[in-house]
Each structure stands twice: as structure tokens, then as C-alpha cells.
Amino acid sequence: MAKLPIETEKIIEQYGPSLNFPPKDGYPGRDEPDKVINTHCCFCGMQCGIKLLVKENKVVGFDPWMEFPFNEGRLCPKGVQRYLQNNHPDRLLTPIQRIEGKGFSPISWDHALSHTVSEIQRIQSAYGNDAFQCYQAYH
Ligand code: SF4
């Protein structure tokens, strides 16, 4: 059974979750985006079409993209909330590494990549190529 490196309260203090977090200056007006960007929801392979409303280079909302042939403006519950995560305080912007007894520390992308490669190689040389598997979680 995996053991947490530090108490749960400290992890939450550092990385969230910050539930029901309102933006610092309140929710921006939906009627004044600088730009509307037709793009795709990035959460899963369905790639539903979505119109992101952008103000001062930040996503502030979305509109349905009715003409997009696959989803015709509809989004699932994950896609509906996706735009809120761009500027959410819990969003990780750098890799972090677990250090026993100290919790988590930010590390560089180069360090994260080389550490990941060396750990995959260590596991595979000790237990065989099929001993390593990757699991991707969206939330
Ligand atoms: S809206 Fe839902 S189904 Fe569509 S791409 Fe996003 S996560 Fe996938």
C-alpha cells in the first residue's frame, strides 16, 4: 500500500484541491471576450468542437460550436468544466518529485524526463519489458 510522504493537510495546502475557487477578481463578463477561438476539448480522444472565449489571453468562458459535425455544440460534463482549469490555482505548471519525508518539490522538465527514463529502464531490466505500464488519468 502506498504511503503519503507528508500529511494530507500539507499536500492540500500546497497543491489543493481548492474547491469552488472563485477567480480573484470575480468572474469576468461573458459578453466581452477579445477573441473567440474555435478549437477542440482536450480531455479525451473524441476531440469535441468548442468555442473558447478569450480575454487578455485568458480563457474566460465558452460557447457551443454548433457547426462542428461530431458533437454539434454538445459537451460532456468534463468538457463543460474544462475551461475553468486554465487559471485554476491547483493546476500544476512544473513537474514535481516526491521526496521521502519532505513531500513534493518542483523539478525541471529535463530532470523529470531523465528520471522517468532511468526508472523505466531500471524496472524493465529488473523485471522484463512487460513489467512497465502507463496509466493516464484526466482529473
Ligand atoms: S467534451 Fe467530453 S467527450 Fe468531448 S472531447 Fe471533451 S471530454 Fe471528450
mmCIF file of N, CA and C in Angstrom, residues 94-97 99 105-113 115:
data_model
loop_
_atom_site.group_PDB
_atom_site.id
_atom_site.type_symbol
_atom_site.label_atom_id
_atom_site.label_comp_id
_atom_site.label_asym_id
_atom_site.label_seq_id
_atom_site.Cartn_x
_atom_site.Cartn_y
_atom_site.Cartn_z
ATOM 1 N N THR A 94 4.697 22.960 -13.373
ATOM 2 C CA THR A 94 6.005 22.320 -13.479
ATOM 3 C C THR A 94 5.893 20.910 -12.917
ATOM 4 N N PRO A 95 6.794 20.000 -13.333
ATOM 5 C CA PRO A 95 6.776 18.665 -12.729
ATOM 6 C C PRO A 95 7.153 18.755 -11.249
ATOM 7 N N ILE A 96 6.673 17.818 -10.467
ATOM 8 C CA ILE A 96 7.071 17.739 -9.066
ATOM 9 C C ILE A 96 7.573 16.332 -8.780
ATOM 10 N N GLN A 97 8.494 16.242 -7.829
ATOM 11 C CA GLN A 97 9.049 14.937 -7.474
ATOM 12 C C GLN A 97 8.802 14.686 -5.994
ATOM 13 N N ILE A 99 9.740 13.408 -2.509
ATOM 14 C CA ILE A 99 10.963 13.156 -1.742
ATOM 15 C C ILE A 99 10.535 12.641 -0.372
ATOM 16 N N SER A 105 8.591 18.368 -4.382
ATOM 17 C CA SER A 105 9.363 19.559 -4.754
ATOM 18 C C SER A 105 9.304 19.754 -6.256
ATOM 19 N N PRO A 106 9.200 21.013 -6.708
ATOM 20 C CA PRO A 106 9.242 21.270 -8.154
ATOM 21 C C PRO A 106 10.608 20.896 -8.717
ATOM 22 N N ILE A 107 10.619 20.331 -9.916
ATOM 23 C CA ILE A 107 11.867 19.982 -10.608
ATOM 24 C C ILE A 107 11.761 20.457 -12.063
ATOM 25 N N SER A 108 12.891 20.479 -12.760
ATOM 26 C CA SER A 108 12.877 20.925 -14.161
ATOM 27 C C SER A 108 12.286 19.820 -15.050
ATOM 28 N N TRP A 109 11.861 20.216 -16.252
ATOM 29 C CA TRP A 109 11.335 19.232 -17.213
ATOM 30 C C TRP A 109 12.422 18.251 -17.627
ATOM 31 N N ASP A 110 13.681 18.759 -17.803
ATOM 32 C CA ASP A 110 14.788 17.865 -18.173
ATOM 33 C C ASP A 110 15.023 16.813 -17.090
ATOM 34 N N HIS A 111 15.010 17.258 -15.836
ATOM 35 C CA HIS A 111 15.226 16.328 -14.721
ATOM 36 C C HIS A 111 14.081 15.302 -14.675
ATOM 37 N N ALA A 112 12.840 15.772 -14.846
ATOM 38 C CA ALA A 112 11.684 14.864 -14.798
ATOM 39 C C ALA A 112 11.770 13.814 -15.895
ATOM 40 N N LEU A 113 12.146 14.255 -17.099
ATOM 41 C CA LEU A 113 12.214 13.318 -18.228
ATOM 42 C C LEU A 113 13.336 12.296 -18.036
ATOM 43 N N HIS A 115 14.749 11.339 -15.260
ATOM 44 C CA HIS A 115 14.438 10.461 -14.122
ATOM 45 C C HIS A 115 13.403 9.406 -14.537
#
